[in-house]
Amino acid sequence: MLIPDRLFPVDPQTRGIARELYQTVADKPIISPHGHTDPRWYAENQPFTDPAQLFITPDHYVFRMLFSQGVSLESLGVPRVDGGPTETDGRKIWRLFAENYHLFRGTPSRLWLDHAFEDVFGMTTPVSAATADQSYDHIAECLTKPEFLPRALFERFNIEAIATTESPLDDLGWHRMIRDSGWQGKVVTAYRPDAVVDPEFDGFAKNVEQLGHMTGEDCSTWEGYLQAHRIRRAYFKEFGATSSDHGHPTARTENLSASDAAALFAKALKGSCTAGEADAFRGHMLTEMARMSLEDGLVLQIHPGSYRNHSGPIMSAFGRDKGFDIPTRTDYVRALKPLLDAVGLEKDLTIIVFTLDETSYGRELAPLAGAYPALKLGPAWWFYDSPEGMRRFREMTTETAGFYNTVGFNDDTRAFCSIPARHDVARRVDCGFLATLVATGRLSEGDAYEVANDLAYRLAKQAYRL
Amino acid sequence: MLIPDRLFPVDPQTRGIARELYQTVADKPIISPHGHTDPRWYAENQPFTDPAQLFITPDHYVFRMLFSQGVSLESLGVPRVDGGPTETDGRKIWRLFAENYHLFRGTPSRLWLDHAFEDVFGMTTPVSAATADQSYDHIAECLTKPEFLPRALFERFNIEAIATTESPLDDLGWHRMIRDSGWQGKVVTAYRPDAVVDPEFDGFAKNVEQLGHMTGEDCSTWEGYLQAHRIRRAYFKEFGATSSDHGHPTARTENLSASDAAALFAKALKGSCTAGEADAFRGHMLTEMARMSLEDGLVLQIHPGSYRNHSGPIMSAFGRDKGFDIPTRTDYVRALKPLLDAVGLEKDLTIIVFTLDETSYGRELAPLAGAYPALKLGPAWWFYDSPEGMRRFREMTTETAGFYNTVGFNDDTRAFCSIPARHDVARRVDCGFLATLVATGRLSEGDAYEVANDLAYRLAKQAYRL
Amino acid sequence: MLIPDRLFPVDPQTRGIARELYQTVADKPIISPHGHTDPRWYAENQPFTDPAQLFITPDHYVFRMLFSQGVSLESLGVPRVDGGPTETDGRKIWRLFAENYHLFRGTPSRLWLDHAFEDVFGMTTPVSAATADQSYDHIAECLTKPEFLPRALFERFNIEAIATTESPLDDLGWHRMIRDSGWQGKVVTAYRPDAVVDPEFDGFAKNVEQLGHMTGEDCSTWEGYLQAHRIRRAYFKEFGATSSDHGHPTARTENLSASDAAALFAKALKGSCTAGEADAFRGHMLTEMARMSLEDGLVLQIHPGSYRNHSGPIMSAFGRDKGFDIPTRTDYVRALKPLLDAVGLEKDLTIIVFTLDETSYGRELAPLAGAYPALKLGPAWWFYDSPEGMRRFREMTTETAGFYNTVGFNDDTRAFCSIPARHDVARRVDCGFLATLVATGRLSEGDAYEVANDLAYRLAKQAYRL
């Protein structure tokens, strides 16, 4: 199924250059500095449940596509908010998936799945209705073997370092268990404080109160609240954290005076912020986080622009993260100005911005990252973590921001078996892009080898300080 | 003039794959589920007037380009609102066109014209000032022959089904005449209710009154008005309609309570809606139409985002549809939410959305269509009904929405002789896209043949229920 | 370093066509109708100071990239507003540049620099830390020779005509000196009236007063002010001006009544305009300038959409034009309507619009330019003056606006030695685009030769009346 020259340019000479470049980076260790795998896997090192639980039910890329063509979420085992019945038989779920496998034609999900089936599970028959049981049995059988336990796969995937994402309210117990186990796999956490920086987050005031308890700070005061963040960030650093992560609806930032910020915080605690004030508070907290980053060295990641849980009925019936997060237009030029005026010229600070609005790459983000020392561009992300998305990312950013204001690839995934596939796609697409530059006289072949290694390995390691 | 491998990728191996794919779909019947040809042509089956009337004077793609370079609309025979003199000599108009034929270099109009001249009229000499009279005479001579009558061309074009577009106030007399004639060509209507759903439409209240007369409903009441729509939709279905079509300035939808909707309707009838209220009413009517679609099975088409009649002076002197409809930025994420919350999860409903804002493909429309079962993406449309537009459409939508949340091609044209050319362009570009996926290991060759047929024929037939 | 087939398509057959096309335009004279070289260079014809002053310190493309990666502006010799110390040793600046030359990989700056080093200065060793002194010495040595004086380079670059840009308050002394010198190089001025049409420009009222002194008109009145513009425009025409140039933050235009305009002008002189009124006044002045263009034949250029001096700290410390002008989303459809309603149908008027928001090319600008006789599209500009930017420009505009609603290339640069490189890049990319059209059957080879010449030479000359 997988062809060796996949994703390379079609012109034979350019393809040859891409292949040569790729061969020098194909086996580089994986740096996965931003993702959502479950630290419990590495801590407990128990077998994955079944093929459906591994590939379908928890992966909104996969069940979203099936749902869009009329397959119900219940039949795919996605849990209902009301606890109503949903399919629990992994084999039945797998059959539905296999019957509809043609829906994934031309999508990156298909690339990742085929890669995992063939490369991780050694399957040689394409998935289809006819072979559904056969493939289910094969994978299920594999999952019982020691070489398919999470840590074994981690090592087989050649992961040098992987980051998970936790709330400040998380006690990092799984991370502690990993550390205490003596296993050498490098699994680090990342600081994702939505629950305690977003006044519109469910239970914000209670969350902040809990933050106070956890840190011994008086979180009813602005200064105590900031100090509590500093303490938790330090705690996260003990478990390897090198970054914080912020997924706001917009890219808005603010740089308020201490008294204005304190007043807004007090309102937020009372639950009396307007939508605009809540947005301003979130925006101001990015600037506060950046200031803490200047002290403690955490890299600040901003992931804006998703309209979360777009479907009311789906949100009611199934809750968050069900494939209904839809990108929106995002303005970065005005939105990031307060943050950049405050800290954008700091050479020792790294702010990584991602976008779901590709139009901002050439127009806004590359010019900003090509000017401000603190600002770097995250890779093509989410819907754009794909061959065409990655190609457009390079075509739209390189001429203005160059390669060195970008930070290599990250997979941002909770689908463990897709990690090698995703990094492989990125390495192939980047090598194809570099090969095109070489073949058109825009880059020397010697430079291309160096850049290929930078994009596949070095820049992620350097930018995320891993 | 036409080269056999036109529009295929240039790399020889990829071109070879594209050619093989194309050969399997090149002769498929044409499904034209959305267009604006005149049903009178098929009803009366009279010869087309002259070459200028066939190719130039009614086609805003063609006269717009000439006008942009200084050729007056009067000299091209475009009628003035004040009835003032305009050119009536087809030959003179044709000469102007031929002298300026170089202006169309690189445009899809040029592709369609050359295709029609060569393939439909068997012309072997390129159009130019020097050959203007010769080409005029040749086409004029053809038009007198029986094999160039509308029905003969319809059959020669291998049209399996074509939809025209009519107002609810149209008595569908031409469609009745076609049916009564016993001719077997499948010409169906489509329900386009702008005149009776847009409070800002010229004569809205009178139009609604007429709708009441035609249906025997009391259209001064909200319920009577809705019932009148149901009756007219049923009538349109008798003449083959499988879809309704809605061309609003924005993609705004609303889902008002019955009492709010009724109140707004009353205001609309009195002509006292503000611009915002008129927009809300149009938006709400989309949701009402979708509810009727759930009952009667018509496919709902939404074509938003055109700033109609941009030039004040042109609108005053020549009226609507003179090439001055300009695309604008369109937000779909917020705009479609009320409609999608109301009916977006219905598996038996088909809502097809078109766009003139390409930036929304990857960012908004593909993610929405890749999640909501009711939503499908219309093909590259209007200014994007072109090789580059179609390529970008596939590149920007496939990775997120796949192929099966799209609906094949439709030509949306009133230029009869361009229909085979337009479908041929779409088939070639799609086969080229598929060939590139095959050559880069993203699609198996076997799957590509199936998808090629889906895109050229099956999906349009299925989505439009034709 | 430079490969002969650079920037051509990679497919051998298509590359062959591109090469043939390019060979017919490679040596055409350069028409540079819009740029910012210093007329003093041509007037005094003195040697350029040193390599750093020629290539680094005044070029925000170059120092911006270095700054984004942590090199201070002071160390690159960029002057501070407070007159504080900055590096003055050209060799030290050059070494910093050479050490960091890898940052430019994949950027157009690198293409231009390599082209100038090899083609203008005959350098054969790549720039790097190791060869920094060698390259510095080589260029410095060249600059002392007569064949590297500005006029000699002008002639060697085969510049048929170049425009500089001056304020109405400029006495055009350098242009007079050029004319009086008897040198035959065609250096013309262009009318850039920001200082006297933008109420928010530093010293607006004083500037208008000075305009009055220079023209003998009473510029405290609206009519006197307009007349003063007419007089200065006529004066600029004496020094070859064929165009005016307008770089507003947005594309807003207005067409106010004379009394409203006069009232706004009075407010502007008093410094009491709101931000909105200032914007309206600028917008109205575009329409006034267009009316004057109808009288005097100057081409009107509009360059909107840059958020100037985005970084507060950089603006305070280093002032304007330090690489912190960031593109923003720009709406053209509504913004240009007042202007286009007023004068858009005039065949004898040429309005050239540029954009920094690529999304507007296919959606807004190509449809507008493909309809309004007065409107033409400027080439890919600033951040898009690059191979990918130029390719996207053609791909997104040609199908709707054709080639003949565009105006060829202009370099818009103050980097003298980059001029031949920039025009060469444009010619190569355009020939590559044409070759692709030929190879895919969208353009005949004969037509392609004609269009290649149009894009490389004829259209710029014709549109700018040079």
Coordinates of N, CA and C in Angstrom, one line a residue, chain C residues 10-88:
Chain C
V10 N 10.0 22.7 -13.2 CA 11.0 21.6 -13.2 C 10.8 20.6 -14.3
D11 N 9.6 20.4 -14.8 CA 9.3 19.4 -15.8 C 10.2 19.8 -17.1
P12 N 11.0 18.9 -17.6 CA 11.9 19.3 -18.7 C 11.3 19.9 -19.9
Q13 N 10.1 19.4 -20.3 CA 9.5 20.0 -21.5 C 9.0 21.4 -21.2
T14 N 8.4 21.5 -20.1 CA 7.9 22.9 -19.7 C 9.0 23.8 -19.5
R15 N 10.1 23.3 -18.9 CA 11.2 24.1 -18.6 C 11.8 24.6 -20.0
G16 N 11.8 23.7 -20.9 CA 12.3 24.1 -22.3 C 11.5 25.2 -22.9
I17 N 10.2 25.2 -22.8 CA 9.4 26.2 -23.3 C 9.7 27.5 -22.6
A18 N 9.8 27.5 -21.2 CA 10.1 28.6 -20.4 C 11.4 29.3 -20.8
R19 N 12.4 28.4 -21.1 CA 13.7 28.9 -21.4 C 13.7 29.7 -22.8
E20 N 13.0 29.1 -23.7 CA 12.8 29.7 -25.0 C 12.1 31.1 -24.9
L21 N 11.1 31.1 -24.1 CA 10.4 32.4 -23.9 C 11.3 33.4 -23.2
Y22 N 11.9 33.0 -22.2 CA 12.8 33.9 -21.4 C 13.9 34.5 -22.3
Q23 N 14.4 33.6 -23.2 CA 15.5 34.1 -24.0 C 15.1 35.3 -24.9
T24 N 13.8 35.4 -25.1 CA 13.4 36.6 -26.0 C 13.2 37.8 -25.2
V25 N 13.1 37.7 -23.8 CA 12.9 38.9 -23.0 C 14.0 39.2 -22.0
A26 N 14.9 38.3 -21.9 CA 16.0 38.4 -20.9 C 16.7 39.8 -21.0
D27 N 16.9 40.2 -22.2 CA 17.8 41.4 -22.4 C 17.0 42.6 -22.7
K28 N 15.7 42.6 -22.6 CA 14.8 43.8 -22.8 C 15.3 44.9 -21.8
P29 N 15.2 46.1 -22.2 CA 15.5 47.2 -21.3 C 14.5 47.1 -20.1
I30 N 15.0 47.7 -19.0 CA 14.2 47.7 -17.7 C 13.3 49.0 -17.7
I31 N 12.0 48.8 -17.5 CA 11.1 49.9 -17.2 C 10.8 49.8 -15.7
S32 N 11.2 50.8 -15.0 CA 11.0 50.8 -13.5 C 10.1 51.9 -13.1
P33 N 8.8 51.8 -13.3 CA 7.9 52.9 -13.2 C 7.5 53.3 -11.8
H34 N 8.0 52.5 -10.8 CA 7.6 52.8 -9.4 C 8.7 52.3 -8.5
G35 N 9.4 53.2 -7.9 CA 10.5 52.8 -7.0 C 11.0 53.9 -6.1
H36 N 12.0 53.7 -5.3 CA 12.4 54.6 -4.3 C 13.9 54.8 -4.3
T37 N 14.6 54.7 -5.4 CA 16.0 55.0 -5.5 C 16.1 56.5 -5.3
D38 N 17.3 56.9 -4.8 CA 17.6 58.3 -4.5 C 18.0 59.1 -5.7
P39 N 17.3 60.1 -6.1 CA 17.7 60.9 -7.3 C 19.1 61.5 -7.1
R40 N 19.5 61.7 -5.9 CA 20.8 62.3 -5.6 C 21.9 61.4 -6.2
W41 N 21.7 60.1 -6.2 CA 22.7 59.2 -6.7 C 23.0 59.6 -8.2
Y42 N 22.0 59.7 -8.9 CA 22.1 60.0 -10.4 C 22.6 61.4 -10.6
A43 N 22.2 62.3 -9.7 CA 22.5 63.7 -9.9 C 24.0 63.9 -9.6
E44 N 24.5 63.4 -8.5 CA 25.9 63.7 -8.1 C 26.9 62.7 -8.7
N45 N 26.3 61.5 -8.9 CA 27.1 60.4 -9.5 C 28.4 60.1 -8.7
Q46 N 28.3 60.1 -7.4 CA 29.4 59.8 -6.5 C 29.5 58.3 -6.2
P47 N 30.6 57.8 -5.8 CA 30.7 56.4 -5.4 C 29.8 56.0 -4.2
F48 N 29.2 54.8 -4.2 CA 28.5 54.4 -3.0 C 29.5 54.2 -1.9
T49 N 29.1 54.5 -0.7 CA 30.0 54.5 0.5 C 30.8 53.3 0.8
D50 N 30.1 52.2 1.1 CA 30.8 51.0 1.4 C 29.8 49.8 1.2
P51 N 30.2 48.6 1.2 CA 29.3 47.4 1.0 C 28.2 47.4 2.0
A52 N 28.4 47.7 3.3 CA 27.3 47.7 4.3 C 26.3 48.7 4.0
Q53 N 26.8 49.9 3.6 CA 25.8 51.0 3.2 C 25.1 50.7 2.0
L54 N 25.7 49.9 1.1 CA 25.0 49.6 -0.2 C 24.0 48.5 0.0
F55 N 24.3 47.5 0.8 CA 23.5 46.3 0.9 C 22.7 46.0 2.2
I56 N 23.1 46.6 3.3 CA 22.6 46.2 4.6 C 21.8 47.3 5.3
T57 N 22.6 48.3 5.7 CA 22.0 49.3 6.6 C 20.8 50.0 6.1
P58 N 20.6 50.3 4.9 CA 19.4 51.0 4.5 C 18.3 50.1 4.0
D59 N 18.5 48.7 4.0 CA 17.6 47.8 3.4 C 16.8 47.1 4.4
H60 N 15.6 47.5 4.7 CA 14.8 46.8 5.8 C 14.5 45.4 5.5
Y61 N 14.5 44.9 4.2 CA 14.4 43.5 3.9 C 15.5 42.7 4.6
V62 N 16.7 43.3 4.5 CA 17.9 42.6 5.0 C 18.0 42.7 6.5
F63 N 18.0 43.9 7.1 CA 18.2 44.0 8.5 C 17.1 43.5 9.4
R64 N 15.9 43.5 8.8 CA 14.7 42.9 9.5 C 14.9 41.5 9.8
M65 N 15.4 40.7 8.8 CA 15.6 39.3 9.0 C 16.7 39.0 10.0
L66 N 17.8 39.8 10.0 CA 18.8 39.6 11.0 C 18.3 39.9 12.4
F67 N 17.5 41.0 12.4 CA 17.0 41.4 13.7 C 16.0 40.4 14.3
S68 N 15.2 39.8 13.4 CA 14.3 38.8 13.9 C 15.0 37.6 14.5
Q69 N 16.2 37.4 14.2 CA 17.0 36.3 14.8 C 18.0 36.8 15.9
G70 N 17.7 38.0 16.4 CA 18.5 38.4 17.6 C 19.7 39.3 17.3
V71 N 19.9 39.7 16.1 CA 21.0 40.7 15.8 C 20.4 42.1 16.1
S72 N 21.1 42.9 16.9 CA 20.6 44.2 17.2 C 20.7 45.2 16.0
L73 N 19.7 46.1 15.9 CA 19.8 47.1 14.9 C 21.0 48.0 15.0
E74 N 21.4 48.3 16.3 CA 22.5 49.1 16.5 C 23.8 48.5 15.8
S75 N 23.9 47.2 16.0 CA 25.1 46.5 15.5 C 25.1 46.5 14.0
L76 N 24.0 46.8 13.4 CA 23.9 46.8 11.9 C 24.0 48.2 11.4
G77 N 24.2 49.2 12.3 CA 24.4 50.6 11.9 C 23.1 51.4 11.7
V78 N 22.0 50.8 12.0 CA 20.7 51.5 11.8 C 20.7 52.7 12.8
P79 N 20.5 53.9 12.3 CA 20.6 55.1 13.2 C 19.4 55.1 14.3
R80 N 19.8 55.5 15.5 CA 18.8 55.7 16.5 C 18.2 57.1 16.5
V81 N 16.9 57.2 16.9 CA 16.2 58.4 16.9 C 17.0 59.4 17.9
D82 N 17.5 58.8 19.0 CA 18.1 59.7 20.0 C 19.6 60.0 19.7
G83 N 20.0 59.5 18.5 CA 21.4 59.8 18.1 C 22.4 59.0 18.8
G84 N 21.9 58.0 19.6 CA 22.8 57.1 20.4 C 23.7 56.4 19.4
P85 N 24.8 55.8 20.0 CA 25.8 55.1 19.2 C 25.3 53.9 18.5
T86 N 25.7 53.8 17.2 CA 25.4 52.5 16.4 C 26.7 52.3 15.7
E87 N 26.8 51.1 15.2 CA 28.0 50.6 14.5 C 28.2 51.5 13.3
T88 N 29.5 51.9 13.1 CA 29.8 52.7 11.9 C 30.8 52.0 11.0

